[in-house]
Amino acid sequence: MSVPSPYSAALERIPVTQKSVDAGGTRTAYWEYGPADSEMTILAVHGFRGDHHGLEPVVAQMPDVRWIMPDLPGFGQTPPIAGRTHDLRAYTEWLTAFASTVAPGAIVLGHSFGSIVASAAVAGGLETPRLILVNPIGAPALEGPRGVLTRLAVFYYWASARLPAALGTELLRSPIIVRIMSIAMAKTRDKGLRRFIHDQHDRYFSTFSDRETLRQAFTTSVSHDVRESAGAIDVPTLLVAAVEDDITPIAKERELVRMFRDAVLTEIDGVGHLIHYEKPREAASAIRDVIGIRGERAP
């Protein structure tokens, strides 16, 4: 039985439609939230191992905005890209193709691993009026305060890919491992919110398509960061960073914002790498401030 979401009342007020489209070499599943005639559309890219559900708490705070939220190739309901290694180029080409087909001219938002994909795509030519990065990966994962844990994760994915198929997949989907990941990231002391976060990870962190695609995506996630793309991005950019993020320390985010031609940094205290779950109202407020929407807000 799933844990009730603290954001469900607000989210239930927002219309949602599930769709799919051929883009970038795969049949991409995506969800459209909010009014179809909204003056603003945001194309949101989720993080590693999750799917579109993770960003729903932010959507719940902005009912007047149209959101387009795909599942990344190899995650959720989107199959892998046939015949491709799931490296950064494959993901950026997929996102560019998807955006041009479904949401041309939309604001692009990326969370965590999605920040790497989104920034690389915009740097590579994806047209957007504005870029928003939530919990951006602003430094190499192996250099962060939890670099040792990242190295353990590298070994975990490496070993899982080399075990017999059934055993390796079982290890990757282990509820114990997923819970350890969830506990490591959550900062909130609210017991109800922590239960919700753990339930979300239990439900959606193991919906990847297969272990090899997952290994390739993980390798991509720890081999790149937003710094590689920042200097080539010429659209206004918002960075929404967490003061207690263990993956990219706030000091590195303060360095990252200066690498863009036109960027602002909003720092949110009392949260780590799960801004979208723990502080979605604050994230939505920062987004509203930069995109100029002062309309309806969630109760």
mmCIF file of N, CA and C in Angstrom, residues 60-143:
data_model
loop_
_atom_site.group_PDB
_atom_site.id
_atom_site.type_symbol
_atom_site.label_atom_id
_atom_site.label_comp_id
_atom_site.label_asym_id
_atom_site.label_seq_id
_atom_site.Cartn_x
_atom_site.Cartn_y
_atom_site.Cartn_z
ATOM 1 N N ALA A 60 2.771 20.336 -8.691
ATOM 2 C CA ALA A 60 1.611 20.609 -7.835
ATOM 3 C C ALA A 60 1.572 22.045 -7.351
ATOM 4 N N GLN A 61 2.720 22.713 -7.292
ATOM 5 C CA GLN A 61 2.794 24.088 -6.806
ATOM 6 C C GLN A 61 2.527 25.115 -7.904
ATOM 7 N N MET A 62 2.448 24.647 -9.158
ATOM 8 C CA MET A 62 2.309 25.582 -10.282
ATOM 9 C C MET A 62 1.191 25.114 -11.213
ATOM 10 N N PRO A 63 -0.054 25.151 -10.738
ATOM 11 C CA PRO A 63 -1.182 24.604 -11.504
ATOM 12 C C PRO A 63 -1.514 25.387 -12.761
ATOM 13 N N ASP A 64 -1.001 26.606 -12.898
ATOM 14 C CA ASP A 64 -1.306 27.431 -14.057
ATOM 15 C C ASP A 64 -0.310 27.257 -15.195
ATOM 16 N N VAL A 65 0.696 26.393 -14.997
ATOM 17 C CA VAL A 65 1.731 26.163 -16.003
ATOM 18 C C VAL A 65 1.501 24.815 -16.686
ATOM 19 N N ARG A 66 1.771 24.757 -17.982
ATOM 20 C CA ARG A 66 1.724 23.492 -18.722
ATOM 21 C C ARG A 66 3.084 22.814 -18.595
ATOM 22 N N TRP A 67 3.072 21.576 -18.131
ATOM 23 C CA TRP A 67 4.293 20.808 -17.945
ATOM 24 C C TRP A 67 4.314 19.626 -18.916
ATOM 25 N N ILE A 68 5.464 19.384 -19.531
ATOM 26 C CA ILE A 68 5.689 18.197 -20.353
ATOM 27 C C ILE A 68 6.780 17.393 -19.654
ATOM 28 N N MET A 69 6.454 16.159 -19.241
ATOM 29 C CA MET A 69 7.390 15.383 -18.429
ATOM 30 C C MET A 69 7.572 13.978 -19.010
ATOM 31 N N PRO A 70 8.661 13.744 -19.732
ATOM 32 C CA PRO A 70 8.925 12.412 -20.285
ATOM 33 C C PRO A 70 9.677 11.535 -19.290
ATOM 34 N N ASP A 71 9.576 10.235 -19.481
ATOM 35 C CA ASP A 71 10.484 9.295 -18.826
ATOM 36 C C ASP A 71 11.727 9.186 -19.705
ATOM 37 N N LEU A 72 12.897 9.299 -19.110
ATOM 38 C CA LEU A 72 14.138 9.156 -19.864
ATOM 39 C C LEU A 72 14.235 7.778 -20.514
ATOM 40 N N PRO A 73 14.916 7.655 -21.650
ATOM 41 C CA PRO A 73 15.106 6.338 -22.274
ATOM 42 C C PRO A 73 15.736 5.341 -21.308
ATOM 43 N N GLY A 74 15.078 4.179 -21.186
ATOM 44 C CA GLY A 74 15.575 3.145 -20.288
ATOM 45 C C GLY A 74 15.006 3.218 -18.884
ATOM 46 N N PHE A 75 14.122 4.205 -18.633
ATOM 47 C CA PHE A 75 13.545 4.375 -17.292
ATOM 48 C C PHE A 75 12.032 4.538 -17.398
ATOM 49 N N GLY A 76 11.336 4.135 -16.332
ATOM 50 C CA GLY A 76 9.888 4.251 -16.341
ATOM 51 C C GLY A 76 9.286 3.485 -17.494
ATOM 52 N N GLN A 77 8.477 4.165 -18.294
ATOM 53 C CA GLN A 77 7.775 3.507 -19.400
ATOM 54 C C GLN A 77 8.404 3.778 -20.773
ATOM 55 N N THR A 78 9.589 4.391 -20.789
ATOM 56 C CA THR A 78 10.275 4.622 -22.059
ATOM 57 C C THR A 78 11.354 3.567 -22.277
ATOM 58 N N PRO A 79 11.290 2.792 -23.361
ATOM 59 C CA PRO A 79 12.315 1.779 -23.629
ATOM 60 C C PRO A 79 13.668 2.427 -23.925
ATOM 61 N N PRO A 80 14.736 1.643 -23.877
ATOM 62 C CA PRO A 80 16.052 2.161 -24.257
ATOM 63 C C PRO A 80 16.072 2.581 -25.722
ATOM 64 N N ILE A 81 17.082 3.352 -26.087
ATOM 65 C CA ILE A 81 17.280 3.746 -27.481
ATOM 66 C C ILE A 81 17.942 2.570 -28.194
ATOM 67 N N ALA A 82 17.274 2.020 -29.168
ATOM 68 C CA ALA A 82 17.761 0.813 -29.835
ATOM 69 C C ALA A 82 19.103 1.058 -30.520
ATOM 70 N N GLY A 83 20.042 0.146 -30.263
ATOM 71 C CA GLY A 83 21.314 0.183 -30.950
ATOM 72 C C GLY A 83 22.258 1.276 -30.500
ATOM 73 N N ARG A 84 21.966 1.955 -29.389
ATOM 74 C CA ARG A 84 22.822 3.046 -28.924
ATOM 75 C C ARG A 84 23.372 2.744 -27.538
ATOM 76 N N THR A 85 24.603 3.160 -27.302
ATOM 77 C CA THR A 85 25.112 3.237 -25.938
ATOM 78 C C THR A 85 24.475 4.454 -25.290
ATOM 79 N N HIS A 86 24.016 4.307 -24.061
ATOM 80 C CA HIS A 86 23.316 5.405 -23.401
ATOM 81 C C HIS A 86 24.320 6.348 -22.742
ATOM 82 N N ASP A 87 25.055 7.037 -23.613
ATOM 83 C CA ASP A 87 26.016 8.028 -23.159
ATOM 84 C C ASP A 87 25.375 9.413 -23.252
ATOM 85 N N LEU A 88 26.141 10.446 -22.930
ATOM 86 C CA LEU A 88 25.554 11.786 -22.885
ATOM 87 C C LEU A 88 25.068 12.227 -24.261
ATOM 88 N N ARG A 89 25.787 11.870 -25.297
ATOM 89 C CA ARG A 89 25.355 12.263 -26.641
ATOM 90 C C ARG A 89 24.004 11.641 -26.987
ATOM 91 N N ALA A 90 23.816 10.374 -26.638
ATOM 92 C CA ALA A 90 22.539 9.722 -26.930
ATOM 93 C C ALA A 90 21.390 10.417 -26.204
ATOM 94 N N TYR A 91 21.610 10.765 -24.941
ATOM 95 C CA TYR A 91 20.546 11.416 -24.176
ATOM 96 C C TYR A 91 20.260 12.821 -24.683
ATOM 97 N N THR A 92 21.300 13.566 -25.052
ATOM 98 C CA THR A 92 21.056 14.930 -25.527
ATOM 99 C C THR A 92 20.382 14.926 -26.898
ATOM 100 N N GLU A 93 20.771 13.989 -27.758
ATOM 101 C CA GLU A 93 20.110 13.899 -29.060
ATOM 102 C C GLU A 93 18.650 13.491 -28.897
ATOM 103 N N TRP A 94 18.396 12.581 -27.954
ATOM 104 C CA TRP A 94 17.007 12.199 -27.679
ATOM 105 C C TRP A 94 16.203 13.400 -27.185
ATOM 106 N N LEU A 95 16.750 14.154 -26.223
ATOM 107 C CA LEU A 95 16.010 15.281 -25.660
ATOM 108 C C LEU A 95 15.747 16.352 -26.717
ATOM 109 N N THR A 96 16.722 16.624 -27.541
ATOM 110 C CA THR A 96 16.545 17.622 -28.592
ATOM 111 C C THR A 96 15.457 17.200 -29.567
ATOM 112 N N ALA A 97 15.456 15.922 -29.947
ATOM 113 C CA ALA A 97 14.427 15.416 -30.860
ATOM 114 C C ALA A 97 13.050 15.448 -30.205
ATOM 115 N N PHE A 98 12.985 15.049 -28.935
ATOM 116 C CA PHE A 98 11.712 15.044 -28.225
ATOM 117 C C PHE A 98 11.162 16.463 -28.099
ATOM 118 N N ALA A 99 12.025 17.407 -27.713
ATOM 119 C CA ALA A 99 11.581 18.792 -27.530
ATOM 120 C C ALA A 99 11.060 19.384 -28.832
ATOM 121 N N SER A 100 11.757 19.136 -29.930
ATOM 122 C CA SER A 100 11.333 19.711 -31.201
ATOM 123 C C SER A 100 10.013 19.113 -31.680
ATOM 124 N N THR A 101 9.726 17.871 -31.252
ATOM 125 C CA THR A 101 8.496 17.203 -31.673
ATOM 126 C C THR A 101 7.306 17.567 -30.797
ATOM 127 N N VAL A 102 7.526 17.616 -29.497
ATOM 128 C CA VAL A 102 6.418 17.752 -28.544
ATOM 129 C C VAL A 102 6.286 19.154 -27.959
ATOM 130 N N ALA A 103 7.407 19.810 -27.672
ATOM 131 C CA ALA A 103 7.341 21.082 -26.952
ATOM 132 C C ALA A 103 8.359 22.086 -27.472
ATOM 133 N N PRO A 104 8.288 22.439 -28.762
ATOM 134 C CA PRO A 104 9.239 23.423 -29.288
ATOM 135 C C PRO A 104 9.057 24.773 -28.597
ATOM 136 N N GLY A 105 10.161 25.378 -28.201
ATOM 137 C CA GLY A 105 10.100 26.678 -27.551
ATOM 138 C C GLY A 105 9.813 26.646 -26.068
ATOM 139 N N ALA A 106 9.710 25.453 -25.471
ATOM 140 C CA ALA A 106 9.422 25.349 -24.042
ATOM 141 C C ALA A 106 10.649 25.715 -23.207
ATOM 142 N N ILE A 107 10.401 26.184 -21.995
ATOM 143 C CA ILE A 107 11.470 26.317 -21.014
ATOM 144 C C ILE A 107 11.937 24.915 -20.663
ATOM 145 N N VAL A 108 13.241 24.712 -20.541
ATOM 146 C CA VAL A 108 13.786 23.396 -20.230
ATOM 147 C C VAL A 108 14.245 23.369 -18.785
ATOM 148 N N LEU A 109 13.811 22.338 -18.056
ATOM 149 C CA LEU A 109 14.193 22.148 -16.653
ATOM 150 C C LEU A 109 14.812 20.768 -16.495
ATOM 151 N N GLY A 110 15.913 20.683 -15.756
ATOM 152 C CA GLY A 110 16.529 19.397 -15.474
ATOM 153 C C GLY A 110 16.852 19.266 -14.002
ATOM 154 N N HIS A 111 16.562 18.102 -13.445
ATOM 155 C CA HIS A 111 16.899 17.836 -12.045
ATOM 156 C C HIS A 111 18.005 16.802 -11.966
ATOM 157 N N SER A 112 19.055 17.071 -11.184
ATOM 158 C CA SER A 112 20.135 16.117 -10.923
ATOM 159 C C SER A 112 20.753 15.620 -12.235
ATOM 160 N N PHE A 113 20.684 14.331 -12.537
ATOM 161 C CA PHE A 113 21.199 13.831 -13.807
ATOM 162 C C PHE A 113 20.529 14.549 -14.971
ATOM 163 N N GLY A 114 19.268 14.882 -14.788
ATOM 164 C CA GLY A 114 18.565 15.650 -15.812
ATOM 165 C C GLY A 114 19.189 17.013 -16.056
ATOM 166 N N SER A 115 19.875 17.571 -15.037
ATOM 167 C CA SER A 115 20.548 18.859 -15.231
ATOM 168 C C SER A 115 21.730 18.706 -16.177
ATOM 169 N N ILE A 116 22.408 17.563 -16.135
ATOM 170 C CA ILE A 116 23.519 17.299 -17.052
ATOM 171 C C ILE A 116 22.995 17.177 -18.477
ATOM 172 N N VAL A 117 21.933 16.392 -18.641
ATOM 173 C CA VAL A 117 21.356 16.173 -19.964
ATOM 174 C C VAL A 117 20.793 17.474 -20.529
ATOM 175 N N ALA A 118 20.032 18.198 -19.724
ATOM 176 C CA ALA A 118 19.398 19.426 -20.200
ATOM 177 C C ALA A 118 20.430 20.479 -20.573
ATOM 178 N N SER A 119 21.433 20.683 -19.735
ATOM 179 C CA SER A 119 22.430 21.712 -20.026
ATOM 180 C C SER A 119 23.255 21.343 -21.254
ATOM 181 N N ALA A 120 23.603 20.066 -21.421
ATOM 182 C CA ALA A 120 24.359 19.644 -22.598
ATOM 183 C C ALA A 120 23.536 19.816 -23.864
ATOM 184 N N ALA A 121 22.235 19.525 -23.781
ATOM 185 C CA ALA A 121 21.375 19.683 -24.946
ATOM 186 C C ALA A 121 21.246 21.150 -25.345
ATOM 187 N N VAL A 122 21.057 22.037 -24.365
ATOM 188 C CA VAL A 122 20.939 23.467 -24.668
ATOM 189 C C VAL A 122 22.257 24.000 -25.216
ATOM 190 N N ALA A 123 23.370 23.571 -24.630
ATOM 191 C CA ALA A 123 24.678 23.985 -25.130
ATOM 192 C C ALA A 123 24.899 23.501 -26.559
ATOM 193 N N GLY A 124 24.283 22.366 -26.883
ATOM 194 C CA GLY A 124 24.446 21.785 -28.208
ATOM 195 C C GLY A 124 23.475 22.300 -29.254
ATOM 196 N N GLY A 125 22.575 23.198 -28.855
ATOM 197 C CA GLY A 125 21.691 23.791 -29.848
ATOM 198 C C GLY A 125 20.206 23.661 -29.602
ATOM 199 N N LEU A 126 19.786 22.952 -28.543
ATOM 200 C CA LEU A 126 18.356 22.882 -28.237
ATOM 201 C C LEU A 126 17.850 24.284 -27.924
ATOM 202 N N GLU A 127 16.860 24.752 -28.672
ATOM 203 C CA GLU A 127 16.363 26.112 -28.501
ATOM 204 C C GLU A 127 15.374 26.194 -27.350
ATOM 205 N N THR A 128 15.619 27.117 -26.454
ATOM 206 C CA THR A 128 14.742 27.352 -25.312
ATOM 207 C C THR A 128 14.927 28.792 -24.859
ATOM 208 N N PRO A 129 13.876 29.416 -24.359
ATOM 209 C CA PRO A 129 14.035 30.796 -23.878
ATOM 210 C C PRO A 129 14.733 30.891 -22.535
ATOM 211 N N ARG A 130 14.762 29.752 -21.796
ATOM 212 C CA ARG A 130 15.339 29.784 -20.455
ATOM 213 C C ARG A 130 15.649 28.356 -20.002
ATOM 214 N N LEU A 131 16.684 28.236 -19.191
ATOM 215 C CA LEU A 131 17.080 26.942 -18.647
ATOM 216 C C LEU A 131 16.985 26.987 -17.128
ATOM 217 N N ILE A 132 16.401 25.933 -16.539
ATOM 218 C CA ILE A 132 16.269 25.832 -15.085
ATOM 219 C C ILE A 132 16.913 24.528 -14.639
ATOM 220 N N LEU A 133 17.825 24.612 -13.681
ATOM 221 C CA LEU A 133 18.518 23.432 -13.185
ATOM 222 C C LEU A 133 18.278 23.307 -11.684
ATOM 223 N N VAL A 134 17.658 22.200 -11.264
ATOM 224 C CA VAL A 134 17.345 21.950 -9.861
ATOM 225 C C VAL A 134 18.295 20.876 -9.344
ATOM 226 N N ASN A 135 18.939 21.148 -8.203
ATOM 227 C CA ASN A 135 20.005 20.263 -7.713
ATOM 228 C C ASN A 135 21.005 19.964 -8.830
ATOM 229 N N PRO A 136 21.536 21.003 -9.497
ATOM 230 C CA PRO A 136 22.442 20.743 -10.615
ATOM 231 C C PRO A 136 23.714 20.021 -10.159
ATOM 232 N N ILE A 137 24.190 19.127 -11.011
ATOM 233 C CA ILE A 137 25.447 18.428 -10.736
ATOM 234 C C ILE A 137 26.558 19.363 -11.175
ATOM 235 N N GLY A 138 27.114 20.092 -10.230
ATOM 236 C CA GLY A 138 28.066 21.149 -10.539
ATOM 237 C C GLY A 138 29.511 20.792 -10.325
ATOM 238 N N ALA A 139 29.795 19.531 -10.046
ATOM 239 C CA ALA A 139 31.169 19.080 -9.837
ATOM 240 C C ALA A 139 31.190 17.577 -10.036
ATOM 241 N N PRO A 140 32.353 17.002 -10.336
ATOM 242 C CA PRO A 140 32.433 15.544 -10.501
ATOM 243 C C PRO A 140 31.948 14.811 -9.256
ATOM 244 N N ALA A 141 31.096 13.815 -9.464
ATOM 245 C CA ALA A 141 30.527 13.077 -8.331
ATOM 246 C C ALA A 141 31.600 12.450 -7.453
ATOM 247 N N LEU A 142 32.698 12.041 -8.052
ATOM 248 C CA LEU A 142 33.754 11.372 -7.284
ATOM 249 C C LEU A 142 34.516 12.336 -6.381
ATOM 250 N N GLU A 143 34.303 13.650 -6.564
ATOM 251 C CA GLU A 143 35.013 14.629 -5.758
ATOM 252 C C GLU A 143 34.151 15.197 -4.640
#
